[in-house]
Coordinates of C-alpha atoms in Angstrom, one line a residue:
X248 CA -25.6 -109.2 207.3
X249 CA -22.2 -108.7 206.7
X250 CA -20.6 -105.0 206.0
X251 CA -17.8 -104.7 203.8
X252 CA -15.0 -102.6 205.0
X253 CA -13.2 -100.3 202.4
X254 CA -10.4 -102.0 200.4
X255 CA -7.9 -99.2 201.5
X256 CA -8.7 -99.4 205.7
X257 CA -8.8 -103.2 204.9
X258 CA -5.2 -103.0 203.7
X259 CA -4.1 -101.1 206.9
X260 CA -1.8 -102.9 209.1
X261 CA -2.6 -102.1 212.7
X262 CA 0.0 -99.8 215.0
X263 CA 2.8 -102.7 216.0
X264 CA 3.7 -99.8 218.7
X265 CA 0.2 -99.7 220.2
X266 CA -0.3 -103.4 219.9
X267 CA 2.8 -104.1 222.1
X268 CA 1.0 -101.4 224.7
X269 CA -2.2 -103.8 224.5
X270 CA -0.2 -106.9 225.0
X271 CA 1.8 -105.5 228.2
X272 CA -1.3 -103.6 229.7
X273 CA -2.9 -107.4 229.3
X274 CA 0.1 -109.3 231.0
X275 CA -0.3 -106.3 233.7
X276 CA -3.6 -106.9 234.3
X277 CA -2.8 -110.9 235.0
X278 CA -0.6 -109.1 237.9
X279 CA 2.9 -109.8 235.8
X280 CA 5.2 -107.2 236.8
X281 CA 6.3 -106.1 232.9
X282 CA 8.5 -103.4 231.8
X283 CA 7.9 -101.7 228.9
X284 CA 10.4 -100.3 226.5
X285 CA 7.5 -100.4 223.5
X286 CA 6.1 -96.8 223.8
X287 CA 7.2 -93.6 222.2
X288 CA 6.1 -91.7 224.8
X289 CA 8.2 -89.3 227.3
X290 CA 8.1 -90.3 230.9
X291 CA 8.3 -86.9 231.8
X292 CA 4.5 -84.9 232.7
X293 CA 4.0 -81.9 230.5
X294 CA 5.9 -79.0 232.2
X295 CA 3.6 -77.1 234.8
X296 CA 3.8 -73.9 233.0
X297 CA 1.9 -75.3 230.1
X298 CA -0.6 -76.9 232.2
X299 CA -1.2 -73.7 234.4
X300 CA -2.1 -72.0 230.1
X301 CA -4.7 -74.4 229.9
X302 CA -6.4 -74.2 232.8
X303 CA -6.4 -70.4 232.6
X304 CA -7.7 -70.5 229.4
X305 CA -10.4 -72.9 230.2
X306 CA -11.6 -70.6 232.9
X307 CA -11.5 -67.6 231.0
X308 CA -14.1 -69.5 228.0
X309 CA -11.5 -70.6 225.3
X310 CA -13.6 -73.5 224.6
X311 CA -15.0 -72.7 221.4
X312 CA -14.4 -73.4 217.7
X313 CA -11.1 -71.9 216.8
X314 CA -10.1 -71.0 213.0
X315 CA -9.3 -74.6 211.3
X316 CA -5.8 -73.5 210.3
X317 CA -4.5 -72.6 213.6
X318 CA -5.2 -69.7 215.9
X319 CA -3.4 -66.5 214.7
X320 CA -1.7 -66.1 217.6
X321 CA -0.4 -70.0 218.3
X322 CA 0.5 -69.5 214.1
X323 CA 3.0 -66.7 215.1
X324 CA 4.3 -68.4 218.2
X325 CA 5.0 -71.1 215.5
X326 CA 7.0 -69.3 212.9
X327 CA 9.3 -67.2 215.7
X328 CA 9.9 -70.6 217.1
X329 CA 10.9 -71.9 213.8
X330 CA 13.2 -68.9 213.2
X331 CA 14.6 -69.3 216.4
X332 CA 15.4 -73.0 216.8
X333 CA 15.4 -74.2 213.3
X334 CA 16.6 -71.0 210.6
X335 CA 13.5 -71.4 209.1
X336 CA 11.4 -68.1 207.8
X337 CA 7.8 -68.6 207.5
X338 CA 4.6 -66.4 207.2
X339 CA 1.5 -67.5 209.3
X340 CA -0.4 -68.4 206.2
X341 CA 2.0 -70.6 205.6
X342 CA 1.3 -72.6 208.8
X343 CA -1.3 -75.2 209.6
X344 CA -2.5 -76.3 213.1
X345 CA -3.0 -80.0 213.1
X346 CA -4.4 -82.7 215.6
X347 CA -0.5 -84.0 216.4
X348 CA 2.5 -84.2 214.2
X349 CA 0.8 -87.9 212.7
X350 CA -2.0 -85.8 211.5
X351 CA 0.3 -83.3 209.8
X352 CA 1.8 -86.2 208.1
X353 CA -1.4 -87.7 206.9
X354 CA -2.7 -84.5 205.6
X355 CA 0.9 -83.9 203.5
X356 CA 0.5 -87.0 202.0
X357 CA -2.9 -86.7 200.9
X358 CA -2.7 -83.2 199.2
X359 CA 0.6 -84.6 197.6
X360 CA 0.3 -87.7 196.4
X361 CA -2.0 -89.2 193.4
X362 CA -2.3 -93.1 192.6
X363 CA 0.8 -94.4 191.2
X364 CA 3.0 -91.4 192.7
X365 CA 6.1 -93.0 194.8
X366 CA 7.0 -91.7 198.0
X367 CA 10.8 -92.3 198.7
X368 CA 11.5 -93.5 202.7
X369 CA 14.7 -94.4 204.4
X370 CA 14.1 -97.6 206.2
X371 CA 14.4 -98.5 209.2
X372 CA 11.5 -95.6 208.8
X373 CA 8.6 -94.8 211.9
X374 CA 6.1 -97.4 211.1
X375 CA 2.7 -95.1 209.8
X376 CA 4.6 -93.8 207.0
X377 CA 4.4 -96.5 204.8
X378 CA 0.1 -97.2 205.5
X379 CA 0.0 -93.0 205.4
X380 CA 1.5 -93.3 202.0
X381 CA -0.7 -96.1 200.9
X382 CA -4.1 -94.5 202.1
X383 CA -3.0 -91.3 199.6
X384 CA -3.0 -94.1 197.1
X385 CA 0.8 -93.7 196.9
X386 CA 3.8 -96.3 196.8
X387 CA 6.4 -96.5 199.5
X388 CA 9.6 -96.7 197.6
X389 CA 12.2 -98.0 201.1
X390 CA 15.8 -97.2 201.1
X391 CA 17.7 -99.2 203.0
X392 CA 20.1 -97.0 204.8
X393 CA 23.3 -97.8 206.1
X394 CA 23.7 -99.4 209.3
X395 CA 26.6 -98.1 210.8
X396 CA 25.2 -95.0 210.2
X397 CA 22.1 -95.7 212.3
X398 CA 20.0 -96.3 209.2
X399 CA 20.7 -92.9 207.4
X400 CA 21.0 -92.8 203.4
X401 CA 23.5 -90.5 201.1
X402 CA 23.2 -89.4 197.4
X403 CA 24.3 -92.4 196.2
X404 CA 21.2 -94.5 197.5
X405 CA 18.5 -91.3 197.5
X406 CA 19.2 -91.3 193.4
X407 CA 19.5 -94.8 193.0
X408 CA 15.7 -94.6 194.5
X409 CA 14.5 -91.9 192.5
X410 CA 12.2 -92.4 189.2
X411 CA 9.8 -90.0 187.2
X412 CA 7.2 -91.3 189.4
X413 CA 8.7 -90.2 192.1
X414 CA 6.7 -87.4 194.1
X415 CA 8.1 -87.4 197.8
X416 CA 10.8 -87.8 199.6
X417 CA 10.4 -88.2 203.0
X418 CA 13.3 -87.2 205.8
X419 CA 13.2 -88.0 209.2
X420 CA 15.9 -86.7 211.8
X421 CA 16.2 -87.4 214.6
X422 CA 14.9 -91.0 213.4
X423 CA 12.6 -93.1 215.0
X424 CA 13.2 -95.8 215.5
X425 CA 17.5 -95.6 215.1
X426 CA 17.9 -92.1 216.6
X427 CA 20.3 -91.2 213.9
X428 CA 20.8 -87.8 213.4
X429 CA 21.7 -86.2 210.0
X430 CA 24.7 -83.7 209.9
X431 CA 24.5 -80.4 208.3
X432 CA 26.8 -82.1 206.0
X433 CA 24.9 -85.2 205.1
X434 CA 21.8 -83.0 204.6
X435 CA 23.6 -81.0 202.1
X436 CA 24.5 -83.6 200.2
X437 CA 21.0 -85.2 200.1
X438 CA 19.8 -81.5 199.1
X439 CA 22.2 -81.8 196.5
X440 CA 20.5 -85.1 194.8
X441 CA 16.8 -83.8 195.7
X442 CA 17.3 -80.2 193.4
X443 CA 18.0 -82.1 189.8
X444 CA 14.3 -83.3 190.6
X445 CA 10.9 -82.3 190.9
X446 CA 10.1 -83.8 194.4
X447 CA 8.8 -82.6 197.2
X448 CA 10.5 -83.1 201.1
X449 CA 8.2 -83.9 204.0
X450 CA 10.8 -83.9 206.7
X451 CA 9.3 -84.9 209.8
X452 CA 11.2 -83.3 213.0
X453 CA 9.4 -84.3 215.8
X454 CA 12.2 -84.8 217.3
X455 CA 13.9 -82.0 216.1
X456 CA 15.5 -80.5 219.6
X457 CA 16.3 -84.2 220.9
X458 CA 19.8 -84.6 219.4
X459 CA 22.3 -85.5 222.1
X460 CA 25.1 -83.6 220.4
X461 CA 23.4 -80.6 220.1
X462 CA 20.0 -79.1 221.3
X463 CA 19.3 -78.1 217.8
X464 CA 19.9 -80.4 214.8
X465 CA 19.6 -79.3 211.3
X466 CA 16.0 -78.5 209.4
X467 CA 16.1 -79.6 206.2
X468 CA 14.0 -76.7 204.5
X469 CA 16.9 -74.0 205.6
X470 CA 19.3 -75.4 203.2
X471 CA 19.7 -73.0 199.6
X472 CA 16.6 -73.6 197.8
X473 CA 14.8 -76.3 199.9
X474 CA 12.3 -74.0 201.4
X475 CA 9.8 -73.8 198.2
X476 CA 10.0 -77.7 198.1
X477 CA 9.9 -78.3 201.7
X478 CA 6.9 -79.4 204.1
X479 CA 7.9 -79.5 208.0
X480 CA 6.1 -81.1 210.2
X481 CA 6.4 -80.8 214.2
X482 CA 4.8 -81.1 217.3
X483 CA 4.4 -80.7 220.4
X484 CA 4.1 -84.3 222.1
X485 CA 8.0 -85.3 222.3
X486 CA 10.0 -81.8 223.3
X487 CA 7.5 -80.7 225.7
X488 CA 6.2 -84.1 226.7
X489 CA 2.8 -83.0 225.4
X490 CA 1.6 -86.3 223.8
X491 CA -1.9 -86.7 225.3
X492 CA -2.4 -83.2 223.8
X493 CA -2.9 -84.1 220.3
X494 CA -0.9 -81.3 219.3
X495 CA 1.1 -80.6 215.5
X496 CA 1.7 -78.5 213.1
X497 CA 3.4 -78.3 209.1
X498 CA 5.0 -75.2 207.7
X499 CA 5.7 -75.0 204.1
X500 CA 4.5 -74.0 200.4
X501 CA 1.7 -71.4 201.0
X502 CA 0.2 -74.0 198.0
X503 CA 0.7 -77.0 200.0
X504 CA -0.4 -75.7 203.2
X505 CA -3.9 -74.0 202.1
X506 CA -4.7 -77.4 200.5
X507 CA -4.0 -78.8 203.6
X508 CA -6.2 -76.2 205.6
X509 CA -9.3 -77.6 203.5
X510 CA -8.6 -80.9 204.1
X511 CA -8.7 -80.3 207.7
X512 CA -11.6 -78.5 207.3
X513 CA -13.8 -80.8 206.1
X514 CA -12.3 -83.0 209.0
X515 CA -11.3 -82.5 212.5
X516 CA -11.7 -78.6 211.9
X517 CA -8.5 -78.5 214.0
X518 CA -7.2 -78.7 217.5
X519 CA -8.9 -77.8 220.6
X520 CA -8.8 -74.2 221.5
X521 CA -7.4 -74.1 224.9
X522 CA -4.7 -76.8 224.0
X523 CA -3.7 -74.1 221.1
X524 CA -3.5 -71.1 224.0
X525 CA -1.3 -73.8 226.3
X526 CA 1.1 -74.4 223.1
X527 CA 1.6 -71.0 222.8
X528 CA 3.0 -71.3 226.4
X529 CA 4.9 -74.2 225.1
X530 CA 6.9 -72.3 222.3
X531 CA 7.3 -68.7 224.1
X532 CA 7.9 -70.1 228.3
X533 CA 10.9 -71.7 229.7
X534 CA 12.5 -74.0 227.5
X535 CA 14.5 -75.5 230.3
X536 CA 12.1 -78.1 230.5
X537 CA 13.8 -79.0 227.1
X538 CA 17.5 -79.5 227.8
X539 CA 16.4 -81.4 231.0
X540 CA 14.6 -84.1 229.6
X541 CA 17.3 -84.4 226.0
X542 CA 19.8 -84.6 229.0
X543 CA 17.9 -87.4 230.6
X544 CA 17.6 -89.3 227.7
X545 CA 20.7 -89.4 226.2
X546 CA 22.3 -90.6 229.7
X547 CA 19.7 -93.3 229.5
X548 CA 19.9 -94.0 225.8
X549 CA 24.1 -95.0 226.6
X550 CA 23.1 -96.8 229.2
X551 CA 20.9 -99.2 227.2
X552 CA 23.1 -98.9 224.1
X553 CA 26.2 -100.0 226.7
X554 CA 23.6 -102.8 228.2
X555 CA 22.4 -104.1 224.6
X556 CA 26.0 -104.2 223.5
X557 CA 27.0 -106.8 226.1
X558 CA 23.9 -109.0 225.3
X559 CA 25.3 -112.4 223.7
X560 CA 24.6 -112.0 219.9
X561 CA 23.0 -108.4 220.1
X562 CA 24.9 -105.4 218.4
X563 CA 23.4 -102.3 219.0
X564 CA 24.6 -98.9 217.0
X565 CA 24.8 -95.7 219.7
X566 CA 22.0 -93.3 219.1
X567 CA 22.3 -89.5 218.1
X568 CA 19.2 -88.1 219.6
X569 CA 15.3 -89.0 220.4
X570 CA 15.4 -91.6 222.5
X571 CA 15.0 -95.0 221.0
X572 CA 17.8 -97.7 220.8
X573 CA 17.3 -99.7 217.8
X574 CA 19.5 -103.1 218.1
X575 CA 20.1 -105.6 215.8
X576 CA 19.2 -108.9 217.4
X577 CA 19.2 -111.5 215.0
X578 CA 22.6 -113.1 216.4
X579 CA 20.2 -114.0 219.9
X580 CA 17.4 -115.9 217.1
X581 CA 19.2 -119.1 217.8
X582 CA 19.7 -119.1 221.5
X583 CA 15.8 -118.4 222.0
X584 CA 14.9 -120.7 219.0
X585 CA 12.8 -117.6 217.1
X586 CA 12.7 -116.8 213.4
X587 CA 12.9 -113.0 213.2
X588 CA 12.1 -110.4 215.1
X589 CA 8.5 -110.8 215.8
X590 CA 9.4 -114.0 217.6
X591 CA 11.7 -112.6 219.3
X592 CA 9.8 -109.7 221.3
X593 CA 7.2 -112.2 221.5
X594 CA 9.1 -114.5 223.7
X595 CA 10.9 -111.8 225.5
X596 CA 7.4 -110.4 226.6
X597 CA 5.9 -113.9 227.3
X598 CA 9.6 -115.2 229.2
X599 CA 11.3 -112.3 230.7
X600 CA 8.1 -109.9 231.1
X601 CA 10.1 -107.0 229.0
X602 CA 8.0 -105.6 226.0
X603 CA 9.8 -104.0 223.2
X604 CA 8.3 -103.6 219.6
X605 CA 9.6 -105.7 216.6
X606 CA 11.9 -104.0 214.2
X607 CA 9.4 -105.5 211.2
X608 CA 7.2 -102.5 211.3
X609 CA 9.7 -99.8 211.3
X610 CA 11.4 -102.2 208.4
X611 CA 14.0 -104.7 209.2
X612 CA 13.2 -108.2 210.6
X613 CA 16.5 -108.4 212.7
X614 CA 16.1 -105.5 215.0
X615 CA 13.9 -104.5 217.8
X616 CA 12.8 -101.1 218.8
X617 CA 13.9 -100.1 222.5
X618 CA 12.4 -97.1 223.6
X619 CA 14.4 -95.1 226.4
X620 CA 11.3 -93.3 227.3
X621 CA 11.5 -94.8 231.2
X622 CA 13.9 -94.8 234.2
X623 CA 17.2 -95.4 234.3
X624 CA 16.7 -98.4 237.4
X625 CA 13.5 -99.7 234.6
X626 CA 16.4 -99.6 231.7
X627 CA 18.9 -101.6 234.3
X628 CA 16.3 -104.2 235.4
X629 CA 14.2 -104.4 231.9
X630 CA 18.0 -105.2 230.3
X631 CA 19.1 -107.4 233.3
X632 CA 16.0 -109.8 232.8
X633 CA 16.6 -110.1 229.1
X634 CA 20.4 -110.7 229.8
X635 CA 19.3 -113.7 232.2
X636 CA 16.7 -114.8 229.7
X637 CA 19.4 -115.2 226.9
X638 CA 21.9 -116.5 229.1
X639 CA 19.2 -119.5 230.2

């Protein structure tokens, strides 16, 4: 017998970010010495203080259900934190608890978007937001943003994009994978675009306190009449190096947000307990934890940026925060005889034992994703290898 899968999972294109992990875990488990630059994952263990939450909370019983939008106590850790680091004012009813920041996402788009809605994305754009779109029944409308710019799009493109179908616009800043970073300024102007429409912002800022400039960039839904439209999503897995938590949340439209809460619960009925009372650590302890690893990574993210740049026919724009570099390495095709970018991490991973994950999932077929996640003597070697192997 032969079981039909559905014709939406069916469309789903498997995580290229995940499926570089597989192929490096399998060239490990041959005994090949690989370095990865493929996951989106901080290299840094969750800060003791929020581990020390969780195993007191544990102890003391906080293992059972907890309510599906959120305890009320982690809610109001959420919206002071917001108010402090982001200018944002929320209620906790207008907060919802989610199993990680990609959950958040997926539950936005589903109470938002009917079939034949568009969703607007700047590309290069993180690489579920396209499938997340799709699964809502939605179409992914890309942007192409200016390179020199690290990817990011102005007015000019945002309302060349826009239709009456459109129905979201998504943001993303800090940007995986470019690590642009949108000004103040830029965001404005954006703004200015998005209030002759109806749409509604999801602006993901999971990287929100990981600009190098600053340790607090802009949030979109603080800017003159972008709250009511607004969803913003966060988490906990990047900042506080939390990722095997499972840990995220979306603040917006009290509208948007209770539609979301039934979703969840006739899903995963939320987050674990104990993981809400160690967030709550998270958001109210120590935040030096914070400015320790953005310092880390945007020493390491010039010294790949500087390393790429002197690659022979790689050009690699300097990143503004998280901690991805994103160059463009269509120049180096020839010298490795590859097509695009698919072929190129392929060979790289199979010649010089360096993973890094194609720029065709996150939208461009020239540029490959280097994540910055790792040591600084991993970035050195991981770039000196690919350095021989396109000098060979």
């Amino acid at each position: 017998m032969t079981i039909a899968i559905s014709d939406r999972i069916g469309r789903l294109a498997p995580s290229a970010t995940l499926a570089v992990a597989d192929a490096a875990r399998a060239l490990r488990e041959r005994g090949v010495q690989v370095i990865s630059f493929g996951a989106g994952e901080p290299d840094f263990d969750t800060p003791e203080h929020i581990k020390k939450a969780a195993v007191e909370a544990l102890a003391a019983g906080d293992t059972k259900y907890p309510p599906v939008a959120g305890t009320p106590s982690l809610k109001a850790a959420i919206t002071d934190y917001l108010r402090r680091y982001g200018g944002l004012s929320y209620e906790p009813a207008e907060v919802c608890v989610t199993v990680g920041a990609k959950d958040a996402l997926h539950q936005a788009f589903a109470v938002l978007v009917n079939p034949g809605d568009e969703v607007v994305i700047p590309s290069p754009h993180w690489v579920s937001y396209p499938d997340q779109v799709r699964l809502a029944g939605g179409t992914p409308v890309f942007v192409t943003g200016q390179e020199r710019l690290g990817g990011k799009i102005g007015p000019a493109e945002l309302r060349a994009a826009l239709t009456p179908r459109t129905r979201v616009i998504v943001l993303n800043s800090p940007c995986n994978p470019t690590g642009a970073v949108y000004s103040r300024a830029e965001l404005e102007a954006l703004a200015a675009v998005i209030r002759e429409t109806q749409a509604v912002v999801v602006s993901d800022e999971i990287y929100h306190r990981l600009g190098f400039e600053q340790p607090t960039t802009a949030s979109f839904a603080a800017l003159d009449g972008m709250r009511e439209r607004t969803v913003t999503v966060n988490g906990f897995s990047k900042s506080f190096a939390m990722t095997g938590w499972r840990l995220g949340y979306a603040a917006g439209p009290s509208a948007v947000i209770s539609a979301m809460v039934r979703l969840q619960g006739q899903t995963t009925s939320g987050p674990p307990s104990f993981v809400q009372t160690a967030a709550i650590a998270a958001l109210t302890g120590d935040q030096a934890c914070i400015e320790t690893m953005r310092t880390a990574y945007r020493e390491r993210a010039a010294l790949a940026c500087a390393a790429l740049n002197r690659l022979p026919g790689v050009r690699c724009v300097p990143p503004a925060g998280a901690f991805y570099c994103f160059p463009d390495v269509s120049g180096a095709f020839a010298r490795l005889g590859v097509a695009d970018a698919d072929e190129f991490a392929r060979v790289v991973l199979e010649r010089a034992h360096v993973a890094v994950v194609s720029g065709a999932a996150f939208g461009s077929e020239r540029h490959v994703r280097v994540s910055c996640a790792t040591s600084a003597p991993l970035i050195e070697e991981g770039l000196r290898r690919m350095a021989a192997l396109l000098a060979s």
